[in-house]
DNA sequence: AGAGATTGATTGACGCTACAAGCAATACGG
DNA sequence: CCGTATTGCTTGTAGCGTCAATCAATCTCT
């Protein structure tokens, strides 16, 4: 039942549900962060990646890789975050073409303030909906899909950080 | 290990991978449809929902529910699809406030032309990355998450269609 | 039947993302 | 070395999504 491009009925039932999750979940995450912390989910993700980096600093290029952003997109986002005082950009000493983005103290405080509410949302809509076995299955399924979506492991620094 | 808002290490490992999938997968779907068929994934989804409806027609309100679109967003999208000849809008006879969106023959042909390539992409990046057991687990996991994201079953017509 | 509230849909303005072009610094090849 | 290509990033433009405002039609209550 897995010949040709078409999907079997069981595969379709699985896929359609995943599509619905893809449609609904980002909106829920965005709404909560936007309402409670004035951040889009992608902005929160950028700040979170910086907060976990050495010196809370990453080169734009590396930050773009971890967040799956194009460099233009990241440039716009970081400029806006800088205008709000959450991030600072400094020229990279090693390579004068490069720019380092650093989390400011204000940005660090913003991430720490936003994290509990965000985690609670993730728990409410995802983790607490699943059994412990399903949480484990989800890790395996996501990892398998990521091996196709991200074969080079470009985003791996973002998602392998909490592995045992 | 599931008290308080914080996530355990295992839960985080699972969640971070799902976040990466949420970042990467929509882009892959969009790129393929855009490149091969000149459609965004959301446009394809709208056309697909219409193609499965009786008379290939749905009231804007129902179409918005199935696709998780706000009515303004759907209005813009349908206007553009209508300008391209893929969809036709007609006043609803029963309720003169309402508008029916119908798939034209051109739109029907466009969906049918796009479907195989789209299905192949889904297979390549998702289904074929998983074992049959994982495909089944994914259905259960997605259904559990949807029970939280969509407790009213607003999108259910879209994702229960292929259930045995 | 009439006033007010609700529903269904459209429109316009603004913000974010993708794409293309551009500039500066570095690496490479003769 | 010098010229070219490549890398890293920024800027400008166009397109899509969101929100608020708007309008028409329907429903509700008396």
PDB file of C-alpha atoms in Angstrom, chain A residues 22 26 30 42 58 60 67 69 96 107 112 130 158:
ATOM      1  CA  UNK A  22       0.098  22.546  11.173  1.00  0.00           C
ATOM      2  CA  UNK A  26       1.222  28.042  15.152  1.00  0.00           C
ATOM      3  CA  UNK A  30       1.500  33.122  18.366  1.00  0.00           C
ATOM      4  CA  UNK A  42       9.397  33.377  15.779  1.00  0.00           C
ATOM      5  CA  UNK A  58      25.461  34.286  17.770  1.00  0.00           C
ATOM      6  CA  UNK A  60      23.636  36.249  12.145  1.00  0.00           C
ATOM      7  CA  UNK A  67      15.863  29.252  13.282  1.00  0.00           C
ATOM      8  CA  UNK A  69      15.249  31.950   8.695  1.00  0.00           C
ATOM      9  CA  UNK A  96      34.499  42.164   9.495  1.00  0.00           C
ATOM     10  CA  UNK A 107      16.074  40.712  26.177  1.00  0.00           C
ATOM     11  CA  UNK A 112      12.647  34.556  31.136  1.00  0.00           C
ATOM     12  CA  UNK A 130      -0.603  12.927  25.061  1.00  0.00           C
ATOM     13  CA  UNK A 158      17.993  23.962  18.072  1.00  0.00           C
TER      14      UNK A 158
END
